[in-house]
Amino acid sequence: MAYKIEKAEEIAENIFELWIKAPHVARNAKAGQFLVIRINDKGERIPLTVSGVDGDLVRIVFMKVGKTTMFLSTLGVGDFIEDVAGPLGHPSEIKKWGRCVVIGGGVGIACLPILAKALRDSGNEVTGIIGARNESLILLKDELSSFCDEFVVCTDDGSCGYHGFPVDILKKKLEEGSVDCVWIIGPAIMMKITSLATIPYNVKTFVSLNPIMVDGTGMCGSCRVTIDGETKFACVDGPEFEASLVDWDELMTRQKVYTEEELKSRELFEDHTCECGGH
Amino acid sequence: MGKRKPEERIEDFKEVDTGFSAQDAVLESLRCMDCVKPQCIKGCPVNIDIPGFIMAISKEDFRKAADIIKADNMLPAICGRVCPQEDQCEGTCVLGIKGKPVRIGALERFVADWERENGLLRPEVKDKTGKRVAVVGSGPAGITAAAELAKEGHSVTIFESLHKAGGVLTYGIPSFRLPKDIVKTEIDQVLKLGAELKLNHIVGRSVPVEELLSYNAVFLGTGAGLPSFMGIEGENLNGVYSANEFLTRVNLMHADSFPEYDTPVLKKGRVVVVGGGNVAMDSARVAKRMGSEVTLIYRRRKEDLPAREAEIENAIEEGIEFICCANPVRILGEGSVIGVECVRMEMCEADADGRPCPVPMKGEDALFTIDADVVIEAIGQSPNPLLISLIENLERGKRGNVITDDETGLTSIENVYAAGDVATGAATVIEAMGAAKRTARAINEKFKD
Ligand SMILES: Cc1cc2nc3c(=O)[nH]c(=O)nc-3n(C[C@H](O)[C@H](O)[C@H](O)COP(=O)(O)OP(=O)(O)OC[C@H]3O[C@@H](n4cnc5c(N)ncnc54)[C@H](O)[C@@H]3O)c2cc1C
Ligand SMILES: Cc1cc2nc3c(=O)[nH]c(=O)nc-3n(C[C@H](O)[C@H](O)[C@H](O)COP(=O)(O)OP(=O)(O)OC[C@H]3O[C@@H](n4cnc5c(N)ncnc54)[C@H](O)[C@@H]3O)c2cc1C
Ligand code: SF4
Ligand code: SF4
Ligand code: FES
């Protein structure tokens, strides 16, 4: 059984969205959960956040970083993905927190609309802050802002919105004392640095960890992370954890286990696509 | 039954044992004395009519032999290969008292392979009963239960969270012991009985618990897939794997053929495997086949190794180094593994199970270090809590296993049954199948009321 791509679009530079028909995932997915795809028989299983749901369709948004995401970006409407499993992981802790800030960095922004909507639907006031290197990397701006009471775009080079990092805006809001709960989703280094800001204020801060996964069901331990000194499996115990308890350096080291292999895979794929146009 | 030469077989993942020819099988069958009170049957967890099928082999009626085996065991090509026969059927065969037992496992394998090559017959399926049964997990337990239930005419849906069926048979046991086309053929046979297989469905997530409990009966065959870690320093360094991860990357994802297949696995020089069971032997032998130098560390004595005898012998022949009576205390390295610090163990008085207890020796001399680029921990698995912890009021034992009635497999919840590793903790293929079969019969009986 393969899963059909119903919509496909490049929504920012090197960032793509696909809507895939996968009723078993769509029917049950909640904010904070992810799915695992395997494109074809030779493919790797990779985890991607469920970034939206529409009837039987689920949306994934991904950045081209290596072989699998490059291959995925060549697929279009009517193509099939061999395997889509999910939803996986615990949903975000959605309840009435009060005033929530959701922060997205890079492709992590993709996780926010479904989260902001769920928080809003539970009676929270939501501030959305998104950050990217420059304007061409900003995604889902209109969609996300429609679920936020307050919305700020930041770019590192000032090409759009605030010139600077989301953490600057977060600090201001924390100083004002108007934050009850924070979500930060993005590259590990961005989550680490941004979350440092909330520690002095003792504000509940969630981050979504992205270690290397295989099954996503708790069967292999590839995704282990250290939380408050204890080993956890991010796929089943997370992927969201409290920021101040995360061993960030370990996570970032473990993400690099296969750097050599990833490079080789990517080069082979690029050579191959040059020669025959992707087929 | 022949075996390929070690230096040849460590170059690939093809099967090590070459099996009986028809002539060898008939000759071996003639050794069986067709005992009046066959002890072998008692040793087989599913009580196959062993002398019955062996007599059929001796008359060269292989079809009949297959039918006799199939009456009790749906997956003979698998069991003939992976059963710990020395502890089961062959362990109780009377010829084993003075000499060599009849090679029942090899004969079973021969018959199953013969049948596969000469056309499988589909068993009869009764008319549809309208009862719906959900089978969770497609390992040996789930597959066996599904077959028994489908034959009775119930509508069976098998849910499997991975992208391939078979459980440990697919992702755990390597193809040089159990070729994957054999697993596939045996599973396809069960599907031909009309059971529906839904891959990529994680019950508890893709199928909510309420939906699961809406079936007329539920069979939990989710196995014992949760890997244990030792809990020592350095365990999260790059290069430390659970056996499950290492084996899954290779057996399920074909990382041995990277970059033709996309999934990577570290194939570095020195591999240390921790443990002494089948899982440890498989990990060591897989690493060997990817070109590593492999050392296995086991905390008890060599004679205590719990793995199948034949597999220990194979591992030794293939050049795996064994260090017994030793246990890792620390994994060394910064970022990535560079070595393992171990302590020598001595054996003390027997524990409650009658096995001598290993305890670490004291003093500086007791510690030693070995170089390693990869460490694979094969120290045990327990039931994966993902689904079973979501089912309210499902009673579980200390080790996380689902508590069931021995006879019927019934859990603490009405219409919810469980069998296999999820109920017993990590055990064997044939035990999982035997329990699944009894449980399926209990479900069939229940539906008759
Ligand atoms: C829970 C979770 C949710 C995620 N959600 C998204 C998302 O919504 N959008 C998105 O663009 N990315 C997401 N990622 C990251 C995404 O899985 C990786 O970008 C992807 O696996 C890269 O594969 P590749 O072959 O293209 O690149 P590779 O060249 O193989 O790897 C590039 C980098 O991606 C990471 N990576 C590689 N393989 C895996 C793997 N099997 N599992 C996890 N990380 C891996 C590594 O850190 C690696 O250095 C998520 C990761 C996790 C764990
Ligand atoms: C490496 C290794 C080597 C072994 N060697 C031998 C041997 O030589 N001889 C022998 O007799 N035994 C051996 N065993 C043990 C034997 O494989 C197991 O006892 C047997 O597979 C148990 O069968 P099972 O059906 O209970 O579980 P499993 O085979 O573990 O199957 C469980 C299945 O359920 C699926 N699942 C789990 N949770 C869910 C969920 N929530 N939703 C959907 N699906 C789910 C899993 O993905 C899996 O496919 C070995 C085990 C391992 C790991
Ligand atoms: S199923 Fe296993 S124990 Fe039973 S006869 Fe066959 S090999 Fe022996
Ligand atoms: S115990 Fe041994 S000799 Fe006797 S019937 Fe069984 S296999 Fe044959
Ligand atoms: S990805 Fe295998 S246990 Fe988390």
JSON list of C-alpha atoms in Angstrom, two decimals, chain A residues 133-236:
[
{"chain": "A", "resi": 133, "resn": "ARG", "atom": "CA", "xyz": [18.20, 33.93, 7.99]},
{"chain": "A", "resi": 134, "resn": "ASN", "atom": "CA", "xyz": [16.42, 36.04, 5.41]},
{"chain": "A", "resi": 135, "resn": "GLU", "atom": "CA", "xyz": [13.03, 36.74, 3.86]},
{"chain": "A", "resi": 136, "resn": "SER", "atom": "CA", "xyz": [13.23, 33.94, 1.28]},
{"chain": "A", "resi": 137, "resn": "LEU", "atom": "CA", "xyz": [13.31, 31.34, 4.08]},
{"chain": "A", "resi": 138, "resn": "ILE", "atom": "CA", "xyz": [10.16, 32.52, 5.84]},
{"chain": "A", "resi": 139, "resn": "LEU", "atom": "CA", "xyz": [7.28, 30.06, 5.54]},
{"chain": "A", "resi": 140, "resn": "LEU", "atom": "CA", "xyz": [3.61, 29.74, 6.41]},
{"chain": "A", "resi": 141, "resn": "LYS", "atom": "CA", "xyz": [3.52, 33.36, 7.58]},
{"chain": "A", "resi": 142, "resn": "ASP", "atom": "CA", "xyz": [-0.11, 34.09, 6.73]},
{"chain": "A", "resi": 143, "resn": "GLU", "atom": "CA", "xyz": [-1.41, 30.78, 7.97]},
{"chain": "A", "resi": 144, "resn": "LEU", "atom": "CA", "xyz": [0.40, 31.01, 11.28]},
{"chain": "A", "resi": 145, "resn": "SER", "atom": "CA", "xyz": [-0.45, 34.64, 11.91]},
{"chain": "A", "resi": 146, "resn": "SER", "atom": "CA", "xyz": [-4.14, 33.80, 11.52]},
{"chain": "A", "resi": 147, "resn": "PHE", "atom": "CA", "xyz": [-3.91, 31.64, 14.68]},
{"chain": "A", "resi": 148, "resn": "CYS", "atom": "CA", "xyz": [-1.91, 34.18, 16.70]},
{"chain": "A", "resi": 149, "resn": "ASP", "atom": "CA", "xyz": [-3.04, 37.17, 18.72]},
{"chain": "A", "resi": 150, "resn": "GLU", "atom": "CA", "xyz": [0.35, 38.72, 18.22]},
{"chain": "A", "resi": 151, "resn": "PHE", "atom": "CA", "xyz": [2.83, 37.81, 15.51]},
{"chain": "A", "resi": 152, "resn": "VAL", "atom": "CA", "xyz": [6.45, 38.81, 14.89]},
{"chain": "A", "resi": 153, "resn": "VAL", "atom": "CA", "xyz": [8.76, 37.91, 12.02]},
{"chain": "A", "resi": 154, "resn": "CYS", "atom": "CA", "xyz": [12.51, 38.14, 12.63]},
{"chain": "A", "resi": 155, "resn": "THR", "atom": "CA", "xyz": [15.30, 37.86, 10.08]},
{"chain": "A", "resi": 156, "resn": "ASP", "atom": "CA", "xyz": [19.03, 37.69, 10.76]},
{"chain": "A", "resi": 157, "resn": "ASP", "atom": "CA", "xyz": [19.74, 40.18, 7.97]},
{"chain": "A", "resi": 158, "resn": "GLY", "atom": "CA", "xyz": [16.74, 42.43, 8.51]},
{"chain": "A", "resi": 159, "resn": "SER", "atom": "CA", "xyz": [15.28, 41.63, 5.06]},
{"chain": "A", "resi": 160, "resn": "CYS", "atom": "CA", "xyz": [11.85, 41.16, 6.63]},
{"chain": "A", "resi": 161, "resn": "GLY", "atom": "CA", "xyz": [10.34, 42.23, 9.96]},
{"chain": "A", "resi": 162, "resn": "TYR", "atom": "CA", "xyz": [12.52, 42.62, 13.03]},
{"chain": "A", "resi": 163, "resn": "HIS", "atom": "CA", "xyz": [16.28, 42.66, 12.39]},
{"chain": "A", "resi": 164, "resn": "GLY", "atom": "CA", "xyz": [17.56, 40.12, 14.90]},
{"chain": "A", "resi": 165, "resn": "PHE", "atom": "CA", "xyz": [16.66, 36.84, 16.60]},
{"chain": "A", "resi": 166, "resn": "PRO", "atom": "CA", "xyz": [13.39, 35.61, 18.10]},
{"chain": "A", "resi": 167, "resn": "VAL", "atom": "CA", "xyz": [15.10, 35.40, 21.48]},
{"chain": "A", "resi": 168, "resn": "ASP", "atom": "CA", "xyz": [15.28, 39.22, 21.59]},
{"chain": "A", "resi": 169, "resn": "ILE", "atom": "CA", "xyz": [11.50, 39.46, 21.28]},
{"chain": "A", "resi": 170, "resn": "LEU", "atom": "CA", "xyz": [11.04, 36.63, 23.78]},
{"chain": "A", "resi": 171, "resn": "LYS", "atom": "CA", "xyz": [13.26, 38.41, 26.33]},
{"chain": "A", "resi": 172, "resn": "LYS", "atom": "CA", "xyz": [11.18, 41.56, 26.02]},
{"chain": "A", "resi": 173, "resn": "LYS", "atom": "CA", "xyz": [7.97, 39.63, 26.61]},
{"chain": "A", "resi": 174, "resn": "LEU", "atom": "CA", "xyz": [9.48, 37.81, 29.58]},
{"chain": "A", "resi": 175, "resn": "GLU", "atom": "CA", "xyz": [10.58, 41.12, 31.12]},
{"chain": "A", "resi": 176, "resn": "GLU", "atom": "CA", "xyz": [7.06, 42.43, 30.73]},
{"chain": "A", "resi": 177, "resn": "GLY", "atom": "CA", "xyz": [5.99, 39.41, 32.76]},
{"chain": "A", "resi": 178, "resn": "SER", "atom": "CA", "xyz": [3.40, 38.43, 30.20]},
{"chain": "A", "resi": 179, "resn": "VAL", "atom": "CA", "xyz": [4.34, 34.80, 29.48]},
{"chain": "A", "resi": 180, "resn": "ASP", "atom": "CA", "xyz": [2.96, 31.61, 31.04]},
{"chain": "A", "resi": 181, "resn": "CYS", "atom": "CA", "xyz": [4.31, 28.98, 28.67]},
{"chain": "A", "resi": 182, "resn": "VAL", "atom": "CA", "xyz": [6.77, 28.82, 25.78]},
{"chain": "A", "resi": 183, "resn": "TRP", "atom": "CA", "xyz": [7.37, 26.43, 22.86]},
{"chain": "A", "resi": 184, "resn": "ILE", "atom": "CA", "xyz": [10.60, 26.65, 20.90]},
{"chain": "A", "resi": 185, "resn": "ILE", "atom": "CA", "xyz": [11.00, 24.53, 17.77]},
{"chain": "A", "resi": 186, "resn": "GLY", "atom": "CA", "xyz": [13.92, 24.69, 15.40]},
{"chain": "A", "resi": 187, "resn": "PRO", "atom": "CA", "xyz": [17.51, 23.56, 15.01]},
{"chain": "A", "resi": 188, "resn": "ALA", "atom": "CA", "xyz": [19.03, 22.23, 18.24]},
{"chain": "A", "resi": 189, "resn": "ILE", "atom": "CA", "xyz": [21.44, 25.10, 18.65]},
{"chain": "A", "resi": 190, "resn": "MET", "atom": "CA", "xyz": [18.62, 27.64, 18.23]},
{"chain": "A", "resi": 191, "resn": "MET", "atom": "CA", "xyz": [16.45, 25.81, 20.78]},
{"chain": "A", "resi": 192, "resn": "LYS", "atom": "CA", "xyz": [19.33, 25.63, 23.22]},
{"chain": "A", "resi": 193, "resn": "ILE", "atom": "CA", "xyz": [20.18, 29.32, 23.04]},
{"chain": "A", "resi": 194, "resn": "THR", "atom": "CA", "xyz": [16.63, 30.59, 22.91]},
{"chain": "A", "resi": 195, "resn": "SER", "atom": "CA", "xyz": [15.50, 28.47, 25.84]},
{"chain": "A", "resi": 196, "resn": "LEU", "atom": "CA", "xyz": [18.29, 29.83, 28.06]},
{"chain": "A", "resi": 197, "resn": "ALA", "atom": "CA", "xyz": [16.31, 33.07, 28.15]},
{"chain": "A", "resi": 198, "resn": "THR", "atom": "CA", "xyz": [13.35, 31.59, 29.98]},
{"chain": "A", "resi": 199, "resn": "ILE", "atom": "CA", "xyz": [15.32, 29.95, 32.79]},
{"chain": "A", "resi": 200, "resn": "PRO", "atom": "CA", "xyz": [15.60, 33.05, 35.04]},
{"chain": "A", "resi": 201, "resn": "TYR", "atom": "CA", "xyz": [11.84, 33.54, 34.77]},
{"chain": "A", "resi": 202, "resn": "ASN", "atom": "CA", "xyz": [10.98, 29.97, 35.64]},
{"chain": "A", "resi": 203, "resn": "VAL", "atom": "CA", "xyz": [8.50, 29.80, 32.77]},
{"chain": "A", "resi": 204, "resn": "LYS", "atom": "CA", "xyz": [7.52, 26.36, 31.47]},
{"chain": "A", "resi": 205, "resn": "THR", "atom": "CA", "xyz": [9.43, 25.92, 28.20]},
{"chain": "A", "resi": 206, "resn": "PHE", "atom": "CA", "xyz": [8.96, 23.07, 25.74]},
{"chain": "A", "resi": 207, "resn": "VAL", "atom": "CA", "xyz": [11.32, 22.13, 22.94]},
{"chain": "A", "resi": 208, "resn": "SER", "atom": "CA", "xyz": [10.85, 19.44, 20.28]},
{"chain": "A", "resi": 209, "resn": "LEU", "atom": "CA", "xyz": [13.96, 17.29, 19.99]},
{"chain": "A", "resi": 210, "resn": "ASN", "atom": "CA", "xyz": [15.14, 15.92, 16.68]},
{"chain": "A", "resi": 211, "resn": "PRO", "atom": "CA", "xyz": [17.67, 13.11, 17.21]},
{"chain": "A", "resi": 212, "resn": "ILE", "atom": "CA", "xyz": [18.24, 10.47, 14.55]},
{"chain": "A", "resi": 213, "resn": "MET", "atom": "CA", "xyz": [15.42, 7.94, 14.50]},
{"chain": "A", "resi": 214, "resn": "VAL", "atom": "CA", "xyz": [14.78, 4.60, 12.86]},
{"chain": "A", "resi": 215, "resn": "ASP", "atom": "CA", "xyz": [11.46, 3.05, 13.83]},
{"chain": "A", "resi": 216, "resn": "GLY", "atom": "CA", "xyz": [9.94, 5.89, 15.85]},
{"chain": "A", "resi": 217, "resn": "THR", "atom": "CA", "xyz": [8.11, 3.38, 18.08]},
{"chain": "A", "resi": 218, "resn": "GLY", "atom": "CA", "xyz": [10.54, 2.81, 20.95]},
{"chain": "A", "resi": 219, "resn": "MET", "atom": "CA", "xyz": [12.09, -0.34, 19.54]},
{"chain": "A", "resi": 220, "resn": "CYS", "atom": "CA", "xyz": [15.69, 0.68, 18.74]},
{"chain": "A", "resi": 221, "resn": "GLY", "atom": "CA", "xyz": [16.96, 3.41, 21.06]},
{"chain": "A", "resi": 222, "resn": "SER", "atom": "CA", "xyz": [18.64, 5.35, 18.24]},
{"chain": "A", "resi": 223, "resn": "CYS", "atom": "CA", "xyz": [16.77, 8.44, 19.40]},
{"chain": "A", "resi": 224, "resn": "ARG", "atom": "CA", "xyz": [18.00, 8.39, 22.99]},
{"chain": "A", "resi": 225, "resn": "VAL", "atom": "CA", "xyz": [18.50, 11.74, 24.64]},
{"chain": "A", "resi": 226, "resn": "THR", "atom": "CA", "xyz": [19.46, 12.65, 28.19]},
{"chain": "A", "resi": 227, "resn": "ILE", "atom": "CA", "xyz": [16.78, 14.51, 30.09]},
{"chain": "A", "resi": 228, "resn": "ASP", "atom": "CA", "xyz": [17.57, 15.53, 33.64]},
{"chain": "A", "resi": 229, "resn": "GLY", "atom": "CA", "xyz": [20.38, 12.96, 33.74]},
{"chain": "A", "resi": 230, "resn": "GLU", "atom": "CA", "xyz": [18.16, 10.11, 32.59]},
{"chain": "A", "resi": 231, "resn": "THR", "atom": "CA", "xyz": [18.14, 8.38, 29.21]},
{"chain": "A", "resi": 232, "resn": "LYS", "atom": "CA", "xyz": [14.84, 8.78, 27.34]},
{"chain": "A", "resi": 233, "resn": "PHE", "atom": "CA", "xyz": [13.70, 7.68, 23.90]},
{"chain": "A", "resi": 234, "resn": "ALA", "atom": "CA", "xyz": [12.65, 10.88, 22.13]},
{"chain": "A", "resi": 235, "resn": "CYS", "atom": "CA", "xyz": [10.24, 9.05, 19.81]},
{"chain": "A", "resi": 236, "resn": "VAL", "atom": "CA", "xyz": [8.04, 7.64, 22.55]}
]
